[in-house]
Structure formats: structure tokens, C-alpha cells
Amino acid sequence: MKNRRSLDRELRPLREHARRLARTHLRDLFAVDPDRARRFSVEAGDWFLDYSKNLIDEPAFRALLDLAERADVRGAASEMMRGAPINRTEGRAVLHTALRAPRDAVIRVNGRNVVPEVHAVLDRMADFAWRVRSGEWRGCTGRPIRNVVNIGIGGSDLGPAMAYQALKSWSDRRLRVEFVSNIDATHLAETLRDMEPEETLFIVASKTFTTEETMTNARTARGWLLGRLGQADGAVARHFVAISTQADRVAEFGIARENMFPFWDWVGGRYSLCSAIGLPLMIAIGPESFRAMLDGFHWMDRHFAEAPLEANLPVILGLLGIWYNNLLGAQTHAVLPYDQYLARLPAYLQQADMESNGKRVDRLGRVVRWQTGPIIWGEPGTNGQHAFFQLLHQGTKVVPCDFIGFCRSRNPIGDHHDRLMANFFAQTEALAFGRTAEVVAAEGTPPELVPHRTFPGNRPTNTLLADELTPSSFGQLIAAYEHKIFTQGVIWNVYSFDQWGVELGKQLARRILPELSSSSEPAHDASTNALIRRYRERRAPAVPPAAGGPR
Ligand code: F6P
């Protein structure tokens, strides 16, 4: 990847367009160009993206495409996909695209084709998933598995948890699949509350197998299981499997090697859904649907690698993000899925985007003089409409939004879906075109209320519309966001695949932990010291997991 000099200079040609368009209104842009909706839309696989309700015109869009050309987004994508060590601060390749490559693909890391290993693990996962789903895999007392509890956090939780919810209508409803991430014991305790250990399978998912939250939860779960079953022979072997890159640490925990599903250090945690980290999802929806999801991801990978920039859905999403973030002063970006199944998508994208591009130095280590990753947030529609949409419509901030919806519901009951989608279309129309003071006054509104009831409009949105939420369309959507994030990282000239910013808090927590139960003076700043002292005076003694833990 090129270590470019300065994005500031590269943004110069765009600034004039931004100034010009900041003075115009979407109403005018639509009025002068009857072809606008067609011109600014693109179809990619199952997805139709209408980006015409953005504050761009043809010259501005061309200038954005030029920016992508100059940043060599295409070259960078090809470098990533052929296994170059583009995660330079960690000395690693970045190959989540290899996780969904077809069996006959050849992708080399340090000279070795990794595709056969990827498929060998997928095959093992499929075999295991079938055994759990069919009841062949039994707990140590001979009972079939009814509960699957994934213990992981960050990328080892958000991906499969979000995807499980998204694809729930493909899942085997006889299985209860839960995701425990928080080190707050409440998460584990409430999850295990009504579960029978004989019927429960724990999946300990951790790339490093050292993450404090995951290892603490895993130890407590093991204590709960052994405490409730007695030290039954083979209890851990029948009730615990692991997903990790660290075989030795897994063995040390007591999980047999044959119950470990590996992945590789060239898979970033937040990009790991298609690896063995997807095991709980595969158990839930079955190997066939899982493979259909992988095919969807792969389809979008090819599109990203091959489609011309002007028709490249992830590139377009990325460039529009740059437009608002770097040229029109937006600080945040809202993701608004109009589908309850996608309720966790904003949370998933928070990690994918903010852990990737929440960076302050460029690839040469210099503090950047431009904005990098935005704050990602959102909730499913229509819930958000009754919460924060007021600010979207009439607040003082520009919040570009992605509206994501489907033509057909997985639950076509009564007129729910038409009502949902009427809101979906109405919101982007209202945000773009608003309602002028003249129209509000002409409706007979008392003059003093006119300003309050006026909608300025001119608020940018993307509409992403697919026929139906399927494993494939879901995979395409997630891959599109992954590549959008990649495109932006290249243009911002930051390293998108490390996350050093999470380390300091972890280190301090390790230092503070023993201080919470000690009587010696804590050694921090005055505020932290006082808080620790106050906590110490009031804390309650802990209960050992096996004795009184969950339940
Ligand atoms: O703390 C951040 C992080 O390292 C994420 O990047 C990662 O997804 C998460 O922790 C979990 O890590 P692991 O899979 O190693 O437990």
C-alpha cells in the first residue's frame, strides 16, 4: 500500500464542490435533474443502493471517484486479497476474504496456500454442527444438547451474535443459542439460570485465549458445570469446545485438541464471522445456510475487487462517508435497519468501523490533520423514529444515515410489512425534502408555531434495499460494509487492522484489580484513588463460582 503524503492536499479539489453543494438543497438537485434517482443508484448482487438523496452532483461524485483512484483503493484491495502483510503494525496479512473463497481458489500466506486449511476447518465445523443438531453429540449423561452458549467478546461475540439474530428464521428452533460476553457475572448468571448443564454446550471463542472477560466467564461456566454435574468423567470434553488460534492455551484450559476449531492470525477479530468464530451460527442455521452466507460474502468480495469504481457499491458507500466526514463536517453516521432481525447490526458495525478506523496517526505514524472514522450508531426502524429521529429531522447536526430494508418480510403477517416500509420510504423523503415554512403556514399553522413545525430537509441518506433477508443477501451486506471500511481506511491513510487503542485500559484494569481488595493506598490520580477507596468501603465479598455462582 502506498504511504501517501497528505490527504489534506488530495481533498483540495473536493473543497470547492463541497462549498458549492453546501449552498444548494436536495430539492433543487432533484428539480434540475429528472434522471437523478437513476443516475445515483447502483445494483450489486441482491442489493440496490439509491444514493441520490445525498448532497452530491455529477462533478462532485467524479471528484470523489478521482480521490479513490489517486489513493489506489483498487490496488490496495488486491494487495489485501492476495495475502500481502498489510497489517504492518502487527506484521500480518489480512485475509478474511480467504475465509469465503471457493475450494479451488489459491491464496498464499508466506508461500502456503491457505484455502485448503480454511475448507478443512469448515468441513470439521459442518460435521460437528450436524452432530449437535441431530442429537448425535451428547452431553456426559447421555442427553442431547439443547443449549449452546457462546462465550466470547468483541469480534468473538458481536459477529456471530448479530448474525444469529439476523438469520434466526433459518435456525433450528429446538436449540437455544445464547451469547455471553460481559464480564459482569449478571450476563452469565441470567443466561444459565434456566439451563440444565447436561444439555448445555459451551463454545469458548477467543482468538488469543487470554481475553479477561472470556476467560473469566469460561472458568465460571466450567465451575458451574462441574459443580452441578459433579466431577463427571469427560464433562468438560462433552460440554466445552473452543475456537482459537492458540492451541496450547486451549489445552491448558482443559479442552481437548479435537474439540478445538482453529483459525489464523491473518483473520482480524472483527472480521472473523466467516471463520470458526461462526460455529454457533452454523450450529443454529446449519452448514448449508452457513455456506450460502459465505457465498454471499464472496460475491461481494468479487464485486469489490472487480466492479469499476463508479459502480462499486462498497466504494460508493465509502466515498460518501468521506464526503460528509471530511468535507461537510459530519461527526457521526447512523445505520438504521428496517428489519428487526438486523437489530444488532449497528452494534456490530460499531466495532467493525470504529475499531478499524478510529485512528489518529497515519501509516507513517504522523498525527493526521484530517478527520478519520466517524461515530457509528443506530437502532432498528421504526423504533428509532420514536426516539432520536427528532434530532435527525430538526436538530443542528448533519447525520448521514443508511436506511436498510427488504421488499419481502420473513414474517408476512397482515399489513405489518407495508406499514414498516411506508415508514422506511417516508423517512428518507422527509429527511431529504422536508417541509418549508410556506407550506406549513399555508396549512393554517399559527404563525408562532411555523418555525417549530418547519422541516429544513436536505439531510442525506442512503437507501439499501434487497428483496429478502437471506443468508446470501446478509453475507453480501456485511461484506459491503467491511469493504466500505477498508476503502475509507485507505483514503485516510491509516492502518485499519490493528487496535492498539484498547490496550491502555486493559493494562490499568490489571493494575487496579488487586488494589480493590487490598488495604494499601491505591497509586493513581486523586480522582481514581478516591473512587477506588469508596468502592473498597462498600464492596461485597465474592461468592465462589462452583458453590454459589450462576443460579
Ligand atoms: O479488546 C479488543 C479485542 O482485541 C478485539 O479486537 C477482539 O475482537 C476482542 O478483543 C476479543 O479478542 P479475543 O478473540 O482474542 O478474545
Coordinates of C-alpha atoms and ligand atoms in Angstrom, one line a residue:
M1 CA 0.0 0.0 0.0
K2 CA 1.2 3.5 -0.7
N3 CA 2.2 5.7 2.2
R4 CA 0.7 8.8 0.8
R5 CA 1.9 12.3 1.8
S6 CA -1.2 14.3 2.8
L7 CA -4.9 13.7 2.4
D8 CA -5.3 17.5 3.0
R9 CA -3.8 18.2 -0.4
E10 CA -5.9 15.5 -2.1
L11 CA -9.1 16.9 -0.6
R12 CA -8.4 20.3 -2.1
P13 CA -10.2 19.7 -5.4
L14 CA -13.2 18.5 -3.4
R15 CA -13.5 21.5 -1.2
E16 CA -14.8 23.7 -3.9
H17 CA -17.5 21.2 -4.7
A18 CA -18.4 20.9 -1.0
R19 CA -18.7 24.7 -0.7
R20 CA -20.9 24.8 -3.8
L21 CA -23.2 22.0 -2.7
A22 CA -23.4 23.3 0.9
R23 CA -25.3 26.2 -0.6
T24 CA -27.7 24.1 -2.5
H25 CA -30.7 21.9 -1.5
L26 CA -31.7 18.4 -2.4
R27 CA -34.9 19.8 -3.6
D28 CA -33.0 21.8 -6.2
L29 CA -30.8 18.9 -7.1
F30 CA -33.8 16.8 -7.8
A31 CA -35.6 19.6 -9.6
V32 CA -32.9 20.2 -12.1
D33 CA -32.2 16.5 -12.9
P34 CA -35.2 14.3 -13.5
D35 CA -32.8 11.4 -14.0
R36 CA -31.1 11.8 -10.7
A37 CA -32.6 8.8 -8.9
R38 CA -31.4 6.5 -11.7
R39 CA -28.1 8.2 -12.2
F40 CA -27.2 7.9 -8.5
S41 CA -28.2 4.3 -7.9
V42 CA -26.4 1.0 -8.3
E43 CA -27.3 -2.6 -8.2
A44 CA -24.9 -5.2 -6.7
G45 CA -25.9 -8.7 -6.3
D46 CA -29.1 -8.8 -4.2
W47 CA -28.7 -5.1 -3.2
F48 CA -30.0 -2.0 -4.7
L49 CA -28.4 1.2 -3.4
D50 CA -30.1 4.5 -4.0
Y51 CA -27.7 7.3 -3.1
S52 CA -29.5 10.1 -4.9
K53 CA -30.6 11.6 -1.6
N54 CA -27.1 12.7 -0.9
L55 CA -25.7 16.2 -1.3
I56 CA -23.7 15.4 -4.4
D57 CA -23.9 16.1 -8.1
E58 CA -22.0 14.6 -11.0
P59 CA -18.9 16.8 -10.8
A60 CA -18.6 16.2 -7.0
F61 CA -19.1 12.4 -7.5
R62 CA -16.4 12.4 -10.2
A63 CA -14.1 14.2 -7.9
L64 CA -14.7 11.6 -5.2
L65 CA -14.0 8.8 -7.7
D66 CA -10.8 10.6 -8.5
L67 CA -9.8 10.6 -4.9
A68 CA -10.3 6.8 -4.8
E69 CA -8.2 6.4 -7.9
R70 CA -5.4 8.5 -6.5
A71 CA -5.5 6.6 -3.2
D72 CA -5.3 3.4 -5.3
V73 CA -8.2 1.7 -3.5
R74 CA -8.3 -1.0 -6.1
G75 CA -4.5 -1.7 -5.8
A76 CA -4.8 -1.8 -2.0
A77 CA -7.8 -4.2 -2.2
S78 CA -5.8 -6.5 -4.5
E79 CA -2.8 -6.4 -2.1
M80 CA -5.1 -7.4 0.8
M81 CA -6.8 -10.2 -1.1
R82 CA -3.6 -11.8 -2.3
G83 CA -2.3 -12.1 1.3
A84 CA 0.3 -9.2 1.5
P85 CA 1.1 -8.3 5.1
I86 CA -0.9 -5.1 5.0
N87 CA -1.4 -5.1 8.8
R88 CA 2.1 -3.7 9.2
T89 CA 1.9 -2.7 12.8
E90 CA 1.2 -6.3 13.7
G91 CA 3.2 -7.8 10.8
R92 CA 0.2 -9.8 9.5
A93 CA -1.8 -10.5 6.3
V94 CA -5.4 -9.5 6.3
L95 CA -7.3 -12.3 4.7
H96 CA -10.9 -12.5 5.8
T97 CA -11.7 -12.7 2.1
A98 CA -9.9 -16.1 2.0
L99 CA -12.4 -17.5 4.6
R100 CA -15.2 -17.4 1.9
A101 CA -13.1 -18.2 -1.1
P102 CA -14.2 -21.3 -3.1
R103 CA -12.4 -24.6 -2.6
D104 CA -10.3 -24.3 -5.7
A105 CA -9.0 -20.8 -5.0
V106 CA -5.3 -20.3 -4.3
I107 CA -4.4 -17.7 -1.8
R108 CA -0.9 -17.8 -0.3
V109 CA 0.4 -16.6 3.0
N110 CA 4.2 -16.9 3.3
G111 CA 4.1 -19.1 0.2
R112 CA 1.5 -21.5 1.6
N113 CA -2.0 -21.8 0.0
V114 CA -4.4 -21.3 3.0
V115 CA -7.6 -22.2 1.2
P116 CA -7.4 -26.0 1.8
E117 CA -7.0 -25.3 5.6
V118 CA -9.9 -23.0 5.5
H119 CA -12.1 -25.6 3.9
A120 CA -10.8 -28.4 6.2
V121 CA -11.9 -26.3 9.2
L122 CA -15.3 -25.5 7.6
D123 CA -15.8 -29.2 6.9
R124 CA -15.0 -30.1 10.6
M125 CA -17.4 -27.4 11.7
A126 CA -20.1 -28.8 9.5
D127 CA -19.6 -32.3 10.8
F128 CA -19.7 -31.0 14.4
A129 CA -22.8 -28.8 13.7
W130 CA -24.6 -31.8 12.2
R131 CA -23.8 -34.0 15.2
V132 CA -25.1 -31.4 17.6
R133 CA -28.2 -30.6 15.5
S134 CA -29.1 -34.3 15.0
G135 CA -28.6 -35.2 18.7
E136 CA -25.7 -37.5 17.9
W137 CA -23.4 -35.3 20.0
R138 CA -24.5 -35.9 23.6
G139 CA -23.7 -34.5 26.9
C140 CA -21.8 -36.6 29.5
T141 CA -25.0 -38.0 30.9
G142 CA -26.3 -39.1 27.5
R143 CA -28.7 -36.2 27.0
P144 CA -28.8 -34.4 23.6
I145 CA -27.7 -30.7 23.5
R146 CA -30.5 -28.2 23.8
N147 CA -28.5 -25.1 24.8
V148 CA -25.5 -23.6 23.0
V149 CA -23.7 -20.8 24.9
N150 CA -21.0 -18.9 23.1
I151 CA -18.6 -17.2 25.5
G152 CA -16.6 -14.5 23.7
I153 CA -16.4 -10.8 23.4
G154 CA -15.8 -8.2 20.7
G155 CA -15.2 -9.9 17.4
S156 CA -15.6 -13.3 19.0
D157 CA -19.2 -12.3 20.0
L158 CA -20.6 -9.5 18.0
G159 CA -20.4 -11.2 14.6
P160 CA -22.0 -14.5 15.5
A161 CA -24.5 -12.9 17.9
M162 CA -25.6 -10.3 15.3
A163 CA -25.7 -12.9 12.5
Y164 CA -27.6 -15.4 14.6
Q165 CA -30.3 -12.9 15.3
A166 CA -30.3 -11.8 11.6
L167 CA -30.7 -15.4 10.4
K168 CA -32.9 -16.7 13.2
S169 CA -35.6 -17.7 10.8
W170 CA -33.2 -20.2 9.3
S171 CA -32.3 -21.6 12.7
D172 CA -33.3 -24.9 14.4
R173 CA -35.7 -23.7 16.9
R174 CA -35.2 -26.7 19.1
L175 CA -31.8 -25.3 20.0
R176 CA -31.4 -22.3 22.3
V177 CA -28.3 -20.3 21.3
E178 CA -27.0 -17.6 23.7
F179 CA -24.1 -15.3 23.6
V180 CA -22.3 -14.3 26.9
S181 CA -19.8 -11.5 26.6
N182 CA -19.8 -9.2 29.6
I183 CA -17.5 -9.9 32.5
D184 CA -20.4 -8.7 34.6
A185 CA -21.5 -12.0 36.2
T186 CA -25.1 -11.0 35.6
H187 CA -24.7 -11.8 31.9
L188 CA -23.7 -15.4 32.6
A189 CA -25.9 -15.9 35.6
E190 CA -29.0 -14.8 33.8
T191 CA -28.2 -16.9 30.8
L192 CA -27.6 -20.1 32.7
R193 CA -30.4 -19.5 35.1
D194 CA -32.9 -21.9 33.5
M195 CA -30.4 -24.2 31.7
E196 CA -29.7 -27.8 32.5
P197 CA -25.9 -28.4 32.4
E198 CA -26.5 -31.9 31.0
E199 CA -28.0 -30.3 27.9
T200 CA -25.6 -27.3 27.6
L201 CA -22.7 -26.9 25.2
F202 CA -20.2 -24.1 25.8
I203 CA -18.2 -22.6 23.0
V204 CA -15.3 -20.6 24.3
A205 CA -14.4 -18.3 21.4
S206 CA -11.2 -16.2 21.7
K207 CA -8.6 -15.6 19.1
T208 CA -5.9 -15.0 21.8
F209 CA -7.5 -17.2 24.5
T210 CA -6.3 -14.6 27.1
T211 CA -9.1 -12.1 27.0
E212 CA -10.0 -11.3 30.6
E213 CA -13.8 -11.3 30.1
T214 CA -13.9 -14.5 28.1
M215 CA -11.5 -16.5 30.3
T216 CA -13.3 -15.3 33.5
N217 CA -16.7 -16.3 32.1
A218 CA -15.3 -19.6 30.7
R219 CA -13.8 -20.5 34.1
T220 CA -17.0 -19.7 35.9
A221 CA -19.1 -21.7 33.4
R222 CA -16.7 -24.6 33.9
G223 CA -17.2 -24.3 37.6
W224 CA -20.9 -24.2 37.2
L225 CA -21.0 -27.3 35.0
L226 CA -18.6 -29.3 37.2
G227 CA -20.4 -28.1 40.3
R228 CA -23.8 -29.1 39.1
L229 CA -22.8 -32.4 37.4
G230 CA -20.2 -33.5 40.0
Q231 CA -16.8 -34.2 38.5
A232 CA -18.4 -36.5 35.9
D233 CA -15.9 -38.2 33.7
G234 CA -15.5 -36.3 30.5
A235 CA -17.8 -33.5 31.5
V236 CA -15.5 -30.8 30.0
A237 CA -14.8 -32.9 26.9
R238 CA -18.6 -33.3 26.2
H239 CA -19.6 -29.8 27.2
F240 CA -16.8 -27.4 26.1
V241 CA -15.4 -26.7 22.7
A242 CA -13.0 -23.9 21.8
I243 CA -12.4 -21.6 18.9
S244 CA -9.0 -20.0 18.9
T245 CA -5.6 -19.5 17.2
Q246 CA -3.9 -20.7 20.4
A247 CA -3.9 -24.5 20.7
D248 CA -1.7 -24.6 23.8
R249 CA -3.7 -22.2 25.8
V250 CA -6.9 -24.1 24.9
A251 CA -5.3 -27.4 26.0
E252 CA -4.2 -25.7 29.3
F253 CA -7.8 -24.8 30.0
G254 CA -8.7 -28.5 29.7
I255 CA -10.4 -28.5 26.3
A256 CA -9.2 -31.5 24.2
R257 CA -7.4 -30.7 20.9
E258 CA -10.1 -32.5 18.9
N259 CA -12.7 -30.1 20.4
M260 CA -10.8 -27.1 19.2
F261 CA -11.6 -25.3 15.9
P262 CA -8.7 -23.2 14.8
F263 CA -8.4 -20.0 12.8
W264 CA -5.4 -17.9 12.0
D265 CA -3.6 -14.7 12.9
W266 CA -4.4 -13.3 9.5
V267 CA -8.1 -13.1 10.5
G268 CA -8.8 -10.0 12.4
G269 CA -11.2 -10.4 15.4
R270 CA -13.8 -8.0 14.0
Y271 CA -13.6 -9.7 10.5
S272 CA -13.8 -13.3 11.8
L273 CA -17.5 -14.2 11.4
C274 CA -16.7 -16.4 8.4
S275 CA -14.1 -18.3 10.3
A276 CA -14.6 -20.9 13.0
I277 CA -15.9 -18.0 15.1
G278 CA -19.1 -18.6 13.1
L279 CA -19.5 -22.0 14.7
P280 CA -22.5 -21.1 17.0
L281 CA -24.2 -19.6 13.9
M282 CA -23.5 -22.7 11.9
I283 CA -24.9 -24.9 14.6
A284 CA -28.0 -22.7 14.7
I285 CA -28.7 -22.3 11.0
G286 CA -27.0 -25.5 9.6
P287 CA -24.0 -25.8 7.4
E288 CA -25.9 -25.3 4.1
S289 CA -27.3 -21.9 5.1
F290 CA -23.9 -21.0 6.6
R291 CA -22.3 -21.8 3.2
A292 CA -24.9 -19.8 1.4
M293 CA -23.9 -16.9 3.7
L294 CA -20.2 -17.4 2.8
D295 CA -21.2 -17.4 -0.9
G296 CA -22.9 -14.0 -0.3
F297 CA -19.8 -12.6 1.3
H298 CA -17.7 -14.0 -1.6
W299 CA -20.0 -12.5 -4.2
M300 CA -19.4 -9.0 -2.6
D301 CA -15.7 -9.6 -2.4
R302 CA -15.5 -10.2 -6.1
H303 CA -17.7 -7.2 -6.8
F304 CA -15.4 -5.0 -4.7
A305 CA -12.3 -6.4 -6.4
E306 CA -13.7 -6.2 -9.9
A307 CA -16.5 -3.6 -10.4
P308 CA -15.5 -0.3 -11.8
L309 CA -15.3 2.3 -9.0
E310 CA -18.4 4.2 -10.2
A311 CA -20.5 1.1 -10.0
N312 CA -18.8 -0.4 -6.9
L313 CA -21.2 -0.4 -4.0
P314 CA -18.7 -0.5 -1.1
V315 CA -16.5 2.1 -2.7
I316 CA -19.5 4.4 -3.2
L317 CA -20.6 4.0 0.4
G318 CA -17.0 4.7 1.5
L319 CA -16.7 7.8 -0.6
L320 CA -20.0 9.2 0.5
G321 CA -18.8 8.7 4.1
I322 CA -15.6 10.6 3.3
W323 CA -17.7 13.4 1.7
Y324 CA -19.6 14.1 4.9
N325 CA -16.9 13.2 7.4
N326 CA -14.1 15.2 5.8
L327 CA -15.8 17.9 3.7
L328 CA -19.2 18.6 5.3
G329 CA -18.5 18.4 9.0
A330 CA -20.4 15.3 10.0
Q331 CA -19.2 13.6 13.1
T332 CA -21.4 10.5 13.2
H333 CA -23.1 8.1 10.8
A334 CA -26.4 6.3 11.6
V335 CA -27.2 2.8 10.5
L336 CA -30.9 2.2 10.5
P337 CA -32.1 -1.3 9.6
Y338 CA -35.8 -1.5 9.0
D339 CA -35.8 -5.2 10.0
Q340 CA -36.0 -6.5 13.5
Y341 CA -33.7 -9.4 12.6
L342 CA -30.9 -6.8 12.0
A343 CA -31.3 -5.2 15.4
R344 CA -27.7 -5.9 16.3
L345 CA -26.2 -4.6 13.0
P346 CA -25.4 -1.1 14.4
A347 CA -23.6 -2.6 17.4
Y348 CA -21.6 -5.0 15.1
L349 CA -20.7 -2.1 12.8
Q350 CA -19.6 0.0 15.7
Q351 CA -16.8 -2.5 16.3
A352 CA -16.1 -3.2 12.6
D353 CA -15.8 0.5 11.8
M354 CA -14.7 2.3 15.0
E355 CA -12.0 -0.3 16.0
S356 CA -10.7 -0.2 12.4
N357 CA -10.7 3.5 11.5
G358 CA -10.8 5.2 14.9
K359 CA -7.1 6.1 14.4
R360 CA -5.2 9.4 14.9
V361 CA -1.9 8.7 13.2
D362 CA -1.3 7.9 9.5
R363 CA 0.8 5.0 8.2
L364 CA 4.0 6.8 8.8
G365 CA 3.0 7.5 12.4
R366 CA 2.3 11.2 12.0
V367 CA -0.7 12.7 13.7
V368 CA -3.3 13.3 10.9
R369 CA -4.7 16.7 10.2
W370 CA -8.0 15.3 8.9
Q371 CA -10.9 13.5 10.4
T372 CA -10.8 9.7 10.4
G373 CA -13.5 7.2 11.4
P374 CA -17.0 8.5 12.3
I375 CA -19.0 7.6 15.4
I376 CA -21.3 4.8 14.2
W377 CA -24.7 4.4 15.9
G378 CA -28.2 3.3 15.2
E379 CA -31.3 1.3 16.1
P380 CA -33.8 -0.6 14.0
G381 CA -36.7 1.2 12.4
T382 CA -39.3 2.1 13.3
N383 CA -38.2 2.2 16.9
G384 CA -35.7 4.9 16.3
Q385 CA -38.4 7.1 14.8
H386 CA -39.9 7.4 18.3
A387 CA -36.6 8.1 19.9
F388 CA -33.9 10.1 18.1
F389 CA -35.4 10.9 14.7
Q390 CA -36.4 14.3 16.1
L391 CA -32.8 15.3 16.0
L392 CA -32.2 13.8 12.6
H393 CA -35.1 15.9 11.2
Q394 CA -34.8 19.2 13.1
G395 CA -31.5 19.1 15.1
T396 CA -28.5 21.2 14.3
K397 CA -26.2 18.3 13.3
V398 CA -25.7 16.6 10.0
V399 CA -26.2 12.9 10.4
P400 CA -25.8 10.9 7.2
C401 CA -27.9 7.7 7.5
D402 CA -28.0 4.3 5.9
F403 CA -31.6 3.0 5.7
I404 CA -31.6 -0.8 5.1
G405 CA -34.8 -2.6 4.2
F406 CA -36.3 -5.5 2.3
C407 CA -39.2 -5.8 -0.2
R408 CA -40.5 -9.0 1.5
S409 CA -40.7 -9.9 5.2
R410 CA -39.8 -13.3 6.7
N411 CA -42.9 -12.8 8.7
P412 CA -45.6 -11.6 6.2
I413 CA -48.3 -11.1 8.7
G414 CA -51.2 -8.8 7.9
D415 CA -50.1 -5.4 6.7
H416 CA -47.1 -5.0 9.1
H417 CA -44.6 -5.1 6.3
D418 CA -46.3 -2.5 4.1
R419 CA -46.6 -0.3 7.2
L420 CA -42.9 -0.8 8.1
M421 CA -41.8 0.0 4.5
A422 CA -44.1 3.0 4.2
N423 CA -42.2 4.5 7.2
F424 CA -38.9 3.4 5.6
F425 CA -39.6 5.4 2.4
A426 CA -41.3 8.2 4.2
Q427 CA -38.4 8.9 6.4
T428 CA -35.8 9.3 3.7
E429 CA -38.3 11.5 1.7
A430 CA -38.9 13.7 4.8
L431 CA -35.2 14.0 5.6
A432 CA -34.3 15.0 2.1
F433 CA -37.1 17.3 1.2
G434 CA -38.5 18.5 4.5
R435 CA -41.5 20.9 4.7
T436 CA -41.0 24.6 4.0
A437 CA -42.2 27.3 6.3
E438 CA -44.5 28.5 3.4
V439 CA -46.2 25.1 3.1
V440 CA -46.5 24.9 6.9
A441 CA -48.1 28.4 7.1
A442 CA -50.4 27.6 4.1
E443 CA -51.7 24.6 6.1
G444 CA -53.2 27.1 8.6
T445 CA -50.5 26.7 11.3
P446 CA -50.4 29.6 13.8
P447 CA -47.5 31.9 12.8
E448 CA -45.7 31.4 16.2
L449 CA -45.6 27.6 15.5
V450 CA -44.4 27.8 12.0
P451 CA -40.7 27.7 12.8
H452 CA -41.3 24.7 15.1
R453 CA -43.2 22.8 12.5
T454 CA -40.9 23.5 9.6
F455 CA -38.6 20.7 8.4
P456 CA -35.5 22.0 6.7
G457 CA -34.8 18.8 4.8
N458 CA -31.5 18.5 3.0
R459 CA -30.5 15.6 5.3
P460 CA -28.5 13.0 3.5
T461 CA -29.5 9.3 3.3
N462 CA -28.5 6.1 1.5
T463 CA -31.2 3.6 0.9
L464 CA -30.1 -0.1 0.7
L465 CA -32.9 -2.3 -0.5
A466 CA -33.0 -6.0 -1.2
D467 CA -35.8 -8.4 -2.0
E468 CA -35.4 -10.5 1.1
L469 CA -33.1 -11.1 4.0
T470 CA -31.5 -14.4 3.2
P471 CA -28.1 -15.9 4.2
S472 CA -26.7 -14.7 0.9
S473 CA -28.1 -11.2 0.9
F474 CA -27.0 -10.9 4.5
G475 CA -23.4 -12.0 3.6
Q476 CA -23.3 -9.5 0.8
L477 CA -24.4 -6.7 3.1
I478 CA -21.8 -7.4 5.7
A479 CA -19.0 -7.8 3.2
A480 CA -20.1 -4.5 1.6
Y481 CA -19.6 -2.7 5.0
E482 CA -16.3 -4.5 5.5
H483 CA -15.1 -3.1 2.2
K484 CA -16.6 0.3 2.8
I485 CA -14.5 0.5 5.9
F486 CA -11.4 -0.7 4.0
T487 CA -11.9 1.9 1.3
Q488 CA -12.1 4.7 3.9
G489 CA -9.0 3.4 5.8
V490 CA -7.0 3.5 2.5
I491 CA -8.1 7.1 1.8
W492 CA -7.5 8.2 5.3
N493 CA -4.1 6.5 5.1
V494 CA -4.5 4.8 8.4
Y495 CA -3.9 1.2 9.4
S496 CA -7.3 -0.3 9.7
F497 CA -6.4 -3.7 11.1
D498 CA -4.8 -3.1 14.4
Q499 CA -6.5 -1.8 17.6
W500 CA -3.7 -0.6 20.0
G501 CA -6.2 1.9 21.5
V502 CA -7.9 -0.9 23.5
E503 CA -4.7 -1.7 25.4
L504 CA -4.2 1.0 27.9
G505 CA -7.5 0.5 29.7
K506 CA -6.8 -3.3 29.9
Q507 CA -3.4 -2.6 31.5
L508 CA -4.7 -0.2 34.0
A509 CA -7.6 -2.6 34.9
R510 CA -5.0 -5.3 35.6
R511 CA -3.2 -3.0 38.0
I512 CA -6.4 -1.9 39.7
L513 CA -7.8 -5.3 40.2
P514 CA -5.6 -6.3 43.2
E515 CA -6.0 -2.8 44.7
L516 CA -9.7 -3.3 45.0
S517 CA -9.2 -6.0 47.7
S518 CA -6.1 -4.7 49.2
S519 CA -5.7 -2.2 52.1
S520 CA -2.6 -0.4 50.8
E521 CA -3.1 3.0 49.3
P522 CA -4.0 3.0 45.6
A523 CA -1.4 4.7 43.4
H524 CA -3.3 6.7 40.8
D525 CA -4.5 10.2 40.3
A526 CA -6.6 11.8 43.1
S527 CA -9.9 11.1 41.4
T528 CA -9.2 7.4 40.7
N529 CA -7.8 6.9 44.2
A530 CA -10.9 8.4 45.8
L531 CA -13.2 6.3 43.7
I532 CA -11.2 3.1 44.5
R533 CA -11.3 3.9 48.2
R534 CA -15.1 4.5 48.1
Y535 CA -15.6 1.2 46.2
R536 CA -13.5 -0.7 48.7
E537 CA -15.5 0.6 51.7
R538 CA -18.7 -0.6 50.1
R539 CA -17.9 -3.7 48.1
A540 CA -19.4 -7.1 49.0
P541 CA -17.4 -10.3 49.4
A542 CA -17.4 -12.6 46.3
V543 CA -19.1 -16.0 46.1
P544 CA -17.1 -18.8 44.6
P545 CA -18.5 -19.9 41.2
A546 CA -18.9 -23.6 41.9
A547 CA -20.7 -23.0 45.2
G548 CA -23.0 -20.1 44.6
G549 CA -22.2 -18.9 41.1
P550 CA -24.8 -18.7 38.4
R551 CA -28.2 -19.6 39.9
Ligands
F6P1 O1 -10.1 -5.7 23.0 C1 -10.4 -5.7 21.7 C2 -10.2 -7.1 21.1 O2 -8.9 -7.4 20.9 C3 -11.0 -7.1 19.7 O3 -10.3 -6.7 18.7 C4 -11.3 -8.6 19.7 O4 -12.3 -8.8 18.8 C5 -11.7 -8.8 21.1 O5 -10.8 -8.0 21.9 C6 -11.7 -10.3 21.6 O6 -10.4 -10.8 21.4 P1 -10.2 -12.4 21.5 O7 -11.0 -13.0 20.4 O8 -8.8 -12.6 21.4 O9 -10.8 -12.9 22.8

